[in-house]
């Protein structure tokens, strides 16, 4: 017997319609590429998104077509998120920090028909446009007066397109499994691969991340996503915010500590999200100028392990609760987030802090397990480290165009991460399986070693890699960027590890550099770092 309830497909456009109806006057504030602050509401966004959907129709965008963006976090990007997916086409958010060859690869691989871009990227578009034969129009996301005198064929102006349209578009309803958005993985090895989210997976992910033990966002939240809309859809915040009617504050291209701080204070931001490298910049700015936050309460940190020293500084120096999260592009991206359970509330401050450091628990819609090298399940004892596998409502089933064959193993997606899970379900990522240091048959977590180094006051950033060792196979090398105006020696740093980590895990050597290489998504590029130190001779 079938249930007798309505069947309403989960549509991305419904998130916006909901916000327009129920949170019409809630604001969306954007720092624009032109430099000013733009301010409007969900009511305005709804109207303009429908105008844009009409414009896409006149540009002959059909269901399933790929429409790409190369853009910062801002209101026009938000309109594109909804107009493109809402009309049945697929929004492909391109990471402008990719190398030009990778960028060209993904534009041509996705077969993008139209590309919308922020003015910052005009020189980049001028360079690559001729090599993108499938792109029939390039749309500068600006008004007529700011249109650049660019040498780009088929250049259109965003505001001109909207001005020509009415807002009478009716969002169509279709199968909720229809593709809605396309993101490419950063591709540390080989070509980037496309992850194709559906309306259903996106809507379910958005609903799940709003839950109290996940992002805990609400109609009282003022959210500044520092995580870019070209990096796994800003972790789903552009979908979650309309769903609960949160005010959005978009930072545009200004991601330095001073600009983020100024915008947070001006707009009374109480919620933010970003990768550790961005927060390093912000915390440095606060320290240097002896500043405090007036309204910021929460920040989600993910994308790489949040160093304990950073979590501590946010919480103790600035009264901001850190929500340490783990996820990946193939998971839309959220997988776990750290919040305590009721039984933990009686813990001491120190114990609670220790609990807050790991990557947290998963939530309904996802299932996690760890297995050994032979695929045998390992116990959830907080000790046994194994390969982390996931399955769930917003986890990849296949890459776009089935690149590389099915990624699944017995119905589970292997994340490539190594982890432990404790009896309460708390996940501790010990390493990327490729980054773990194999020393004499034992494994050393590069993340653990980086976290210790990051706790030293003279260390701005630290990366640890395994380098060849004639006896132990590999031994850890600590590569450090010193904090401006601070000094520390190799010996002092190695001494700092004593008592903080097992003796045999202490790095064999320290190399000081001016800067660490980063990937397009802001992680330390271990691949490049290993390359840089491939002939490194360890002492002794
Ligand atoms: P991406 O698909 O670019 O978002 O990268 C996903 C990968 O980033 C994961 O598989 C992890 O290796 C890493 N990652 C993300 N969040 C964390 C975290 N909180 N701690 C440690 N590693 C993380």
Coordinates of C-alpha atoms and ligand atoms in Angstrom, one line a residue:
X1 CA 0.0 0.0 0.0
X2 CA 1.3 3.4 -0.9
X3 CA 1.3 6.4 1.4
X4 CA -1.2 9.0 0.6
X5 CA 0.9 12.2 0.9
X6 CA 1.7 14.8 -1.8
X7 CA 4.7 14.1 -4.0
X8 CA 6.5 17.4 -4.4
X9 CA 9.9 17.2 -6.1
X10 CA 12.7 18.8 -4.2
X11 CA 13.5 21.8 -6.4
X12 CA 16.3 24.4 -5.9
X13 CA 14.0 27.1 -7.1
X14 CA 11.6 26.3 -4.2
X15 CA 14.3 27.4 -1.7
X16 CA 14.2 30.9 -3.3
X17 CA 10.4 31.0 -3.6
X18 CA 10.2 30.1 0.1
X19 CA 12.5 32.9 1.1
X20 CA 10.7 35.4 -1.2
X21 CA 7.4 34.5 0.5
X22 CA 8.5 34.2 4.1
X23 CA 11.6 36.3 4.4
X24 CA 11.0 38.9 1.7
X25 CA 12.7 41.8 3.5
X26 CA 15.7 39.9 4.8
X27 CA 18.8 41.4 3.4
X28 CA 21.6 40.2 1.1
X29 CA 24.6 42.5 1.3
X30 CA 27.5 42.3 -1.1
X31 CA 30.8 44.0 -1.4
X32 CA 31.1 44.3 -5.2
X33 CA 34.0 44.0 -7.5
X34 CA 33.5 47.7 -8.3
X35 CA 34.2 48.4 -4.6
X36 CA 30.9 49.6 -3.3
X37 CA 28.4 47.9 -1.0
X38 CA 25.2 46.5 -2.7
X39 CA 22.2 45.9 -0.5
X40 CA 18.9 44.3 -1.4
X41 CA 16.4 41.6 -0.2
X42 CA 15.2 38.1 -1.0
X43 CA 12.2 39.9 -2.6
X44 CA 14.5 41.7 -5.0
X45 CA 16.6 38.6 -5.5
X46 CA 13.5 36.5 -6.5
X47 CA 12.4 39.2 -9.0
X48 CA 15.9 39.5 -10.6
X49 CA 16.4 35.7 -10.7
X50 CA 13.2 35.4 -12.7
X51 CA 14.3 38.1 -15.1
X52 CA 17.6 36.3 -15.5
X53 CA 15.8 33.0 -16.1
X54 CA 13.9 34.8 -18.9
X55 CA 17.2 36.1 -20.3
X56 CA 18.7 32.6 -20.3
X57 CA 15.7 31.4 -22.2
X58 CA 16.3 34.2 -24.8
X59 CA 20.0 33.1 -24.9
X60 CA 18.6 29.7 -25.9
X61 CA 19.8 27.9 -22.8
X62 CA 18.0 24.6 -22.7
X63 CA 17.5 22.1 -19.8
X64 CA 20.7 20.2 -19.2
X65 CA 22.9 22.9 -20.8
X66 CA 26.0 23.9 -18.8
X67 CA 26.2 27.6 -17.9
X68 CA 29.4 28.5 -16.0
X69 CA 30.5 31.2 -13.6
X70 CA 33.9 32.6 -12.8
X71 CA 32.9 34.8 -10.0
X72 CA 33.3 35.9 -6.3
X73 CA 30.7 35.6 -3.7
X74 CA 28.1 38.2 -4.5
X75 CA 24.4 38.8 -5.3
X76 CA 24.7 38.3 -9.1
X77 CA 26.4 35.0 -8.5
X78 CA 23.5 34.1 -6.2
X79 CA 21.0 35.0 -8.9
X80 CA 22.8 32.7 -11.3
X81 CA 22.7 29.8 -8.8
X82 CA 19.0 30.0 -8.8
X83 CA 18.1 31.1 -12.4
X84 CA 20.4 28.5 -14.1
X85 CA 19.4 25.5 -11.9
X86 CA 15.9 26.7 -11.4
X87 CA 15.3 26.7 -15.2
X88 CA 16.6 23.2 -15.6
X89 CA 20.1 24.0 -16.8
X90 CA 23.3 23.2 -14.9
X91 CA 25.4 25.8 -13.2
X92 CA 29.1 25.0 -13.4
X93 CA 31.1 27.1 -10.8
X94 CA 34.7 27.4 -12.0
X95 CA 37.5 28.0 -9.5
X96 CA 39.5 30.9 -11.0
X97 CA 42.6 29.9 -9.0
X98 CA 43.1 26.8 -11.1
X99 CA 46.0 26.9 -13.5
X100 CA 44.9 28.3 -17.0
X101 CA 45.4 24.8 -18.5
X102 CA 43.2 23.2 -15.9
X103 CA 40.6 25.9 -16.4
X104 CA 40.6 25.4 -20.2
X105 CA 40.3 21.6 -19.6
X106 CA 37.2 21.9 -17.4
X107 CA 35.5 24.5 -19.6
X108 CA 35.9 22.3 -22.6
X109 CA 35.2 19.1 -20.7
X110 CA 32.0 20.5 -19.2
X111 CA 31.1 21.9 -22.6
X112 CA 30.0 25.2 -21.1
X113 CA 27.8 27.2 -23.6
X114 CA 27.8 30.5 -21.7
X115 CA 30.2 31.8 -19.1
X116 CA 29.4 34.6 -16.7
X117 CA 32.4 36.3 -15.1
X118 CA 33.3 39.0 -12.6
X119 CA 35.3 42.0 -14.0
X120 CA 38.4 40.9 -12.0
X121 CA 38.7 38.0 -14.5
X122 CA 38.5 40.0 -17.7
X123 CA 42.3 39.6 -18.4
X124 CA 42.0 35.9 -17.8
X125 CA 39.0 35.6 -20.2
X126 CA 40.8 37.6 -22.8
X127 CA 43.6 35.1 -22.7
X128 CA 41.5 31.9 -22.8
X129 CA 38.3 32.8 -24.8
X130 CA 39.7 31.9 -28.2
X131 CA 40.5 28.4 -26.9
X132 CA 36.9 27.7 -25.8
X133 CA 35.1 26.8 -29.0
X134 CA 31.8 25.7 -27.3
X135 CA 31.4 29.0 -25.4
X136 CA 28.9 31.1 -27.5
X137 CA 28.6 34.0 -25.1
X138 CA 30.7 35.6 -22.3
X139 CA 28.7 37.7 -19.9
X140 CA 30.4 40.4 -17.8
X141 CA 28.7 40.5 -14.4
X142 CA 28.4 44.3 -14.3
X143 CA 26.3 47.2 -15.6
X144 CA 26.7 49.0 -18.9
X145 CA 28.8 51.8 -17.5
X146 CA 31.4 49.4 -16.1
X147 CA 31.6 47.2 -19.2
X148 CA 35.3 46.8 -20.0
X149 CA 36.7 47.6 -23.5
X150 CA 37.7 44.0 -23.7
X151 CA 38.9 42.1 -26.7
X152 CA 36.4 39.3 -26.2
X153 CA 34.1 38.1 -29.0
X154 CA 30.4 37.7 -28.1
X155 CA 30.7 39.8 -24.9
X156 CA 27.4 40.6 -23.2
X157 CA 26.5 42.7 -20.2
X158 CA 24.6 41.2 -17.2
X159 CA 22.5 44.2 -16.3
X160 CA 21.6 44.9 -20.0
X161 CA 20.4 41.3 -20.2
X162 CA 18.2 41.8 -17.1
X163 CA 16.9 45.2 -18.2
X164 CA 15.5 43.6 -21.3
X165 CA 13.4 41.1 -19.4
X166 CA 10.2 41.0 -17.3
X167 CA 10.0 39.1 -14.0
X168 CA 7.1 36.9 -15.1
X169 CA 9.1 33.7 -15.3
X170 CA 7.4 30.6 -13.7
X171 CA 9.9 28.1 -12.2
X172 CA 9.2 24.7 -13.9
X173 CA 8.8 21.5 -11.8
X174 CA 10.6 18.5 -13.0
X175 CA 12.3 15.3 -11.8
X176 CA 14.2 16.1 -8.6
X177 CA 17.1 13.9 -9.7
X178 CA 17.8 16.3 -12.6
X179 CA 21.4 17.6 -12.6
X180 CA 21.6 21.1 -11.1
X181 CA 25.2 22.1 -10.4
X182 CA 28.7 20.9 -11.5
X183 CA 31.9 21.3 -9.5
X184 CA 35.3 19.9 -10.4
X185 CA 37.6 18.4 -7.8
X186 CA 40.8 20.2 -7.4
X187 CA 42.6 17.4 -9.1
X188 CA 45.9 17.0 -7.2
X189 CA 46.8 14.2 -9.6
X190 CA 45.6 13.8 -13.2
X191 CA 42.8 15.9 -14.7
X192 CA 40.1 17.4 -12.5
X193 CA 36.9 15.3 -12.3
X194 CA 33.3 16.7 -12.4
X195 CA 30.9 16.1 -9.5
X196 CA 27.3 16.6 -10.7
X197 CA 24.8 17.4 -7.9
X198 CA 21.1 17.0 -8.4
X199 CA 18.2 19.2 -7.2
X200 CA 17.4 16.5 -4.7
X201 CA 20.9 16.0 -3.3
X202 CA 21.4 19.8 -3.1
X203 CA 18.0 20.4 -1.3
X204 CA 18.6 17.5 1.1
X205 CA 22.1 18.7 1.9
X206 CA 20.8 22.2 2.5
X207 CA 18.1 20.9 4.9
X208 CA 20.6 18.8 6.7
X209 CA 23.2 21.4 7.2
X210 CA 20.8 23.8 8.9
X211 CA 20.2 21.3 11.8
X212 CA 21.3 22.5 15.3
X213 CA 24.1 20.0 15.5
X214 CA 25.3 20.9 12.0
X215 CA 25.6 24.5 10.9
X216 CA 22.9 25.6 13.3
X217 CA 21.9 28.5 11.1
X218 CA 18.5 30.2 11.5
X219 CA 16.5 33.3 10.6
X220 CA 18.5 35.1 13.3
X221 CA 21.8 34.3 11.6
X222 CA 23.8 36.9 9.7
X223 CA 26.1 34.8 7.6
X224 CA 29.3 35.8 5.9
X225 CA 30.5 32.9 3.8
X226 CA 34.2 33.4 3.2
X227 CA 34.4 30.0 1.6
X228 CA 33.9 30.8 -2.1
X229 CA 30.8 30.0 -4.2
X230 CA 33.3 28.4 -6.6
X231 CA 34.4 25.9 -3.9
X232 CA 31.7 23.2 -3.5
X233 CA 28.9 25.8 -3.6
X234 CA 30.3 27.6 -0.6
X235 CA 29.6 24.5 1.4
X236 CA 25.9 24.8 0.6
X237 CA 25.3 28.1 2.3
X238 CA 23.7 29.8 -0.7
X239 CA 21.0 27.1 -0.5
X240 CA 20.8 26.8 3.3
X241 CA 20.4 30.6 3.8
X242 CA 17.2 31.1 1.8
X243 CA 15.8 27.9 3.3
X244 CA 15.9 29.3 6.8
X245 CA 15.8 33.0 5.9
X246 CA 19.3 34.0 7.1
X247 CA 20.7 37.4 6.2
X248 CA 23.7 36.9 3.8
X249 CA 26.8 39.1 3.6
X250 CA 29.0 38.4 0.6
X251 CA 32.6 39.6 0.7
X252 CA 33.2 39.8 -3.0
X253 CA 36.9 39.8 -4.0
X254 CA 38.2 41.4 -0.7
X255 CA 39.2 38.3 1.4
X256 CA 42.1 39.9 3.4
X257 CA 41.8 40.1 7.2
X258 CA 41.1 43.9 7.3
X259 CA 38.3 43.8 4.7
X260 CA 36.6 40.8 6.2
X261 CA 36.7 42.3 9.7
X262 CA 35.4 45.6 8.6
X263 CA 32.4 44.0 6.8
X264 CA 31.7 41.7 9.7
X265 CA 31.5 44.6 12.1
X266 CA 29.5 46.9 9.7
X267 CA 26.9 44.2 9.0
X268 CA 26.7 42.7 12.5
X269 CA 27.8 39.3 11.2
X270 CA 27.3 36.5 13.8
X271 CA 28.2 33.5 11.6
X272 CA 31.0 32.8 9.2
X273 CA 32.6 29.8 7.4
X274 CA 36.0 29.3 5.7
X275 CA 39.2 27.4 5.3
X276 CA 42.1 27.7 7.9
X277 CA 44.3 29.8 5.7
X278 CA 41.7 32.6 5.5
X279 CA 41.3 32.6 9.3
X280 CA 45.1 32.9 9.7
X281 CA 44.9 36.2 7.9
X282 CA 41.9 37.4 9.9
X283 CA 43.4 36.4 13.3
X284 CA 46.7 38.1 12.4
X285 CA 44.9 41.3 11.6
X286 CA 43.0 41.2 14.9
X287 CA 46.2 40.6 16.8
X288 CA 48.2 43.3 15.1
X289 CA 45.5 45.9 15.6
X290 CA 44.3 44.8 19.0
X291 CA 40.7 44.3 17.8
X292 CA 37.8 42.2 19.0
X293 CA 34.6 41.0 17.3
X294 CA 31.4 42.8 18.4
X295 CA 28.9 40.3 17.0
X296 CA 30.6 37.2 15.6
X297 CA 29.5 34.0 17.5
X298 CA 30.3 31.0 15.3
X299 CA 32.6 30.1 12.6
X300 CA 32.8 26.9 10.6
X301 CA 36.3 25.8 9.8
X302 CA 36.9 23.0 7.3
X303 CA 38.6 22.1 4.0
X304 CA 41.8 21.2 6.0
X305 CA 42.3 20.3 9.6
X306 CA 41.7 23.3 11.9
X307 CA 44.8 23.6 14.0
X308 CA 44.0 23.4 17.8
X309 CA 45.9 26.7 18.3
X310 CA 43.4 28.4 15.9
X311 CA 40.4 26.9 17.6
X312 CA 41.7 28.0 21.0
X313 CA 42.5 31.5 19.8
X314 CA 39.0 32.0 18.3
X315 CA 37.3 30.6 21.5
X316 CA 39.5 32.1 24.2
X317 CA 40.8 35.4 22.8
X318 CA 37.7 36.3 20.8
X319 CA 34.7 34.4 22.3
X320 CA 33.9 32.7 18.9
X321 CA 32.7 29.1 18.8
X322 CA 34.5 27.1 16.2
X323 CA 32.5 24.4 14.4
X324 CA 35.2 22.1 13.0
X325 CA 33.8 20.4 9.9
X326 CA 35.0 17.8 7.5
X327 CA 33.7 17.0 4.0
X328 CA 34.7 16.9 0.4
X329 CA 33.5 17.9 -3.1
X330 CA 32.2 14.4 -3.7
X331 CA 29.9 14.8 -0.6
X332 CA 28.3 18.2 -1.5
X333 CA 30.5 18.7 0.8
X334 CA 29.5 18.3 4.4
X335 CA 30.2 15.0 6.2
X336 CA 30.8 15.7 9.9
X337 CA 30.8 18.6 12.3
X338 CA 31.9 18.9 15.8
X339 CA 29.4 19.7 18.6
X340 CA 29.2 18.1 22.0
X341 CA 26.4 15.7 23.2
X342 CA 24.4 16.2 26.3
X343 CA 26.6 13.7 28.2
X344 CA 29.6 15.8 27.5
X345 CA 28.2 19.0 29.1
X346 CA 29.5 18.0 32.6
X347 CA 33.0 17.7 31.3
X348 CA 35.8 20.1 32.5
X349 CA 36.6 23.0 30.2
X350 CA 39.9 21.2 29.2
X351 CA 38.1 18.0 28.3
X352 CA 35.4 19.9 26.3
X353 CA 38.2 21.7 24.4
X354 CA 39.9 18.5 23.6
X355 CA 36.6 17.0 22.3
X356 CA 36.1 20.1 20.1
X357 CA 39.3 19.5 18.2
X358 CA 38.4 16.5 16.1
X359 CA 36.2 16.6 12.9
X360 CA 33.0 15.7 14.7
X361 CA 30.0 13.5 14.2
X362 CA 28.0 12.7 11.1
X363 CA 24.3 13.4 10.8
X364 CA 21.2 11.7 9.3
X365 CA 21.5 11.2 5.6
X366 CA 25.1 10.0 5.7
X367 CA 26.8 6.8 6.9
X368 CA 30.5 6.4 7.6
X369 CA 32.8 3.4 8.2
X370 CA 36.5 2.7 8.4
X371 CA 38.2 -0.3 6.9
X372 CA 41.7 -1.9 6.8
X373 CA 43.7 -2.4 3.6
X374 CA 41.7 -5.6 2.8
X375 CA 38.4 -3.8 3.2
X376 CA 37.5 -5.3 6.5
X377 CA 35.5 -3.1 8.9
X378 CA 37.5 -1.7 11.8
X379 CA 36.0 -1.1 15.3
X380 CA 34.7 2.3 16.4
X381 CA 37.1 2.5 19.3
X382 CA 38.8 5.8 18.6
X383 CA 42.1 4.0 18.2
X384 CA 41.9 1.9 15.0
X385 CA 42.8 4.1 12.0
X386 CA 41.7 3.0 8.6
X387 CA 40.4 4.1 5.2
X388 CA 37.3 6.2 5.5
X389 CA 34.3 5.2 3.4
X390 CA 31.0 7.1 3.1
X391 CA 27.5 6.6 1.5
X392 CA 24.5 8.8 1.7
X393 CA 21.9 11.0 0.1
X394 CA 24.4 13.7 -1.1
X395 CA 27.4 11.5 -1.9
X396 CA 28.7 10.9 -5.4
X397 CA 27.6 7.9 -7.4
X398 CA 29.6 8.5 -10.5
X399 CA 31.8 11.3 -11.9
X400 CA 30.6 13.5 -14.7
X401 CA 30.9 11.6 -18.0
X402 CA 31.9 8.5 -15.9
X403 CA 35.5 9.7 -15.8
X404 CA 37.7 7.0 -14.3
X405 CA 35.0 4.4 -14.0
X406 CA 32.8 3.9 -10.9
X407 CA 34.4 5.4 -7.9
X408 CA 32.4 3.1 -5.5
X409 CA 33.6 0.0 -3.6
X410 CA 30.6 -2.2 -2.7
X411 CA 28.3 0.7 -2.7
X412 CA 30.6 3.0 -0.6
X413 CA 32.7 5.9 -1.7
X414 CA 36.3 5.7 -0.6
X415 CA 37.2 9.2 0.6
X416 CA 41.0 8.8 0.4
X417 CA 41.2 10.0 4.0
X418 CA 42.5 7.9 6.9
X419 CA 40.5 8.2 10.1
X420 CA 39.5 6.8 13.5
X421 CA 35.9 6.9 14.8
X422 CA 35.2 6.7 18.5
X423 CA 32.3 4.9 20.2
X424 CA 30.3 8.2 20.2
X425 CA 30.8 8.5 16.4
X426 CA 33.4 11.3 16.6
X427 CA 35.7 11.2 13.6
X428 CA 39.4 12.1 13.7
X429 CA 41.0 12.5 10.3
X430 CA 44.5 11.3 10.8
X431 CA 45.7 12.1 7.3
X432 CA 45.0 11.9 3.5
X433 CA 46.1 8.4 2.7
X434 CA 48.6 9.9 0.3
X435 CA 50.1 12.2 2.9
X436 CA 50.5 9.8 5.8
X437 CA 54.2 9.2 6.6
X438 CA 55.2 5.6 6.6
X439 CA 58.1 5.2 9.0
X440 CA 59.4 1.6 9.6
X441 CA 56.0 0.0 9.2
X442 CA 54.3 2.5 11.5
X443 CA 52.2 5.5 10.3
X444 CA 52.7 9.0 11.4
X445 CA 50.0 11.6 10.9
X446 CA 51.2 14.7 9.1
X447 CA 48.2 16.6 10.5
X448 CA 49.2 15.8 14.1
X449 CA 52.7 17.1 13.5
X450 CA 51.5 20.2 11.8
X451 CA 49.1 20.9 14.7
X452 CA 51.9 20.8 17.2
X453 CA 54.1 23.2 15.1
X454 CA 51.1 25.6 14.6
X455 CA 50.8 25.9 18.4
X456 CA 54.3 27.5 18.6
X457 CA 53.9 31.3 18.8
X458 CA 56.6 31.9 16.1
X459 CA 55.0 29.7 13.5
X460 CA 52.6 31.2 10.9
X461 CA 52.1 28.1 8.9
X462 CA 53.5 24.5 8.9
X463 CA 53.4 21.6 6.5
X464 CA 54.8 18.2 7.1
X465 CA 55.9 15.7 4.5
X466 CA 57.6 12.3 4.4
X467 CA 61.0 12.3 2.8
X468 CA 63.0 9.3 1.9
X469 CA 65.1 7.6 4.6
X470 CA 67.5 4.7 4.0
X471 CA 66.5 2.8 7.1
X472 CA 62.9 3.8 8.0
X473 CA 61.6 4.3 4.4
X474 CA 60.2 7.7 5.2
X475 CA 60.8 10.2 8.0
X476 CA 58.9 13.5 8.7
X477 CA 60.3 16.8 7.5
X478 CA 58.6 19.9 9.0
X479 CA 58.5 22.9 6.6
X480 CA 57.7 26.2 8.4
X481 CA 56.8 29.8 7.6
X482 CA 57.8 32.0 10.5
X483 CA 55.4 34.6 11.8
X484 CA 56.4 38.2 10.7
X485 CA 58.9 39.7 13.2
X486 CA 59.4 36.4 15.1
X487 CA 62.3 34.0 15.2
X488 CA 62.7 30.4 16.1
X489 CA 65.5 27.8 15.5
X490 CA 65.3 24.3 14.2
X491 CA 66.4 23.0 17.6
X492 CA 63.8 25.1 19.5
X493 CA 61.0 23.7 17.2
X494 CA 62.1 20.1 17.6
X495 CA 62.3 20.6 21.3
X496 CA 58.7 21.9 21.3
X497 CA 57.5 18.5 20.1
X498 CA 58.9 16.8 23.2
X499 CA 56.1 15.6 25.5
X500 CA 53.5 16.7 22.9
X501 CA 53.9 13.6 20.7
X502 CA 55.5 10.2 20.8
X503 CA 59.3 10.6 20.6
X504 CA 59.7 8.4 17.4
X505 CA 57.2 10.7 15.6
X506 CA 59.1 13.9 16.1
X507 CA 60.3 15.3 12.7
X508 CA 63.8 14.6 11.8
X509 CA 64.4 18.1 10.5
X510 CA 63.0 21.5 9.9
X511 CA 63.2 23.6 6.8
X512 CA 62.3 27.3 6.8
X513 CA 60.6 28.8 3.8
X514 CA 59.0 32.2 3.0
X515 CA 55.8 30.7 1.7
X516 CA 54.1 27.2 1.4
X517 CA 52.5 26.2 -1.9
X518 CA 48.7 26.1 -1.8
X519 CA 46.1 24.3 -3.9
X520 CA 43.3 26.2 -5.7
X521 CA 41.1 25.5 -2.7
X522 CA 43.5 26.9 -0.1
X523 CA 45.0 23.7 1.2
X524 CA 48.7 23.2 1.6
X525 CA 49.8 21.4 -1.6
X526 CA 51.7 18.4 -0.3
X527 CA 52.2 17.3 -3.9
X528 CA 54.2 20.5 -4.7
X529 CA 55.9 20.4 -1.3
X530 CA 57.1 16.9 -1.9
X531 CA 58.3 17.9 -5.3
X532 CA 60.1 20.9 -3.8
X533 CA 61.9 18.7 -1.2
X534 CA 62.3 15.5 -3.3
X535 CA 66.1 15.4 -3.1
X536 CA 66.2 16.6 0.6
X537 CA 68.9 15.0 2.6
X538 CA 67.9 14.4 6.3
X539 CA 70.7 15.0 8.8
X540 CA 72.6 12.0 10.1
Ligands
LIG1 P1 37.8 19.1 -1.4 O1 37.1 18.1 -2.2 O2 38.7 19.9 -2.2 O3 36.9 19.9 -0.5 O4 38.8 18.3 -0.4 C1 38.4 17.3 0.5 C2 39.5 16.9 1.4 O5 39.9 17.9 2.2 C3 39.1 15.8 2.3 O6 39.0 14.5 1.7 C4 40.1 15.9 3.4 O7 41.3 15.3 3.0 C5 40.4 17.4 3.5 N1 39.6 18.0 4.6 C6 38.5 18.6 4.5 N2 38.1 19.1 5.7 C7 39.0 18.6 6.6 C8 39.2 18.7 8.0 N3 38.4 19.4 8.8 N4 40.3 18.1 8.6 C9 41.2 17.4 7.8 N5 41.0 17.3 6.5 C10 40.0 17.9 5.9

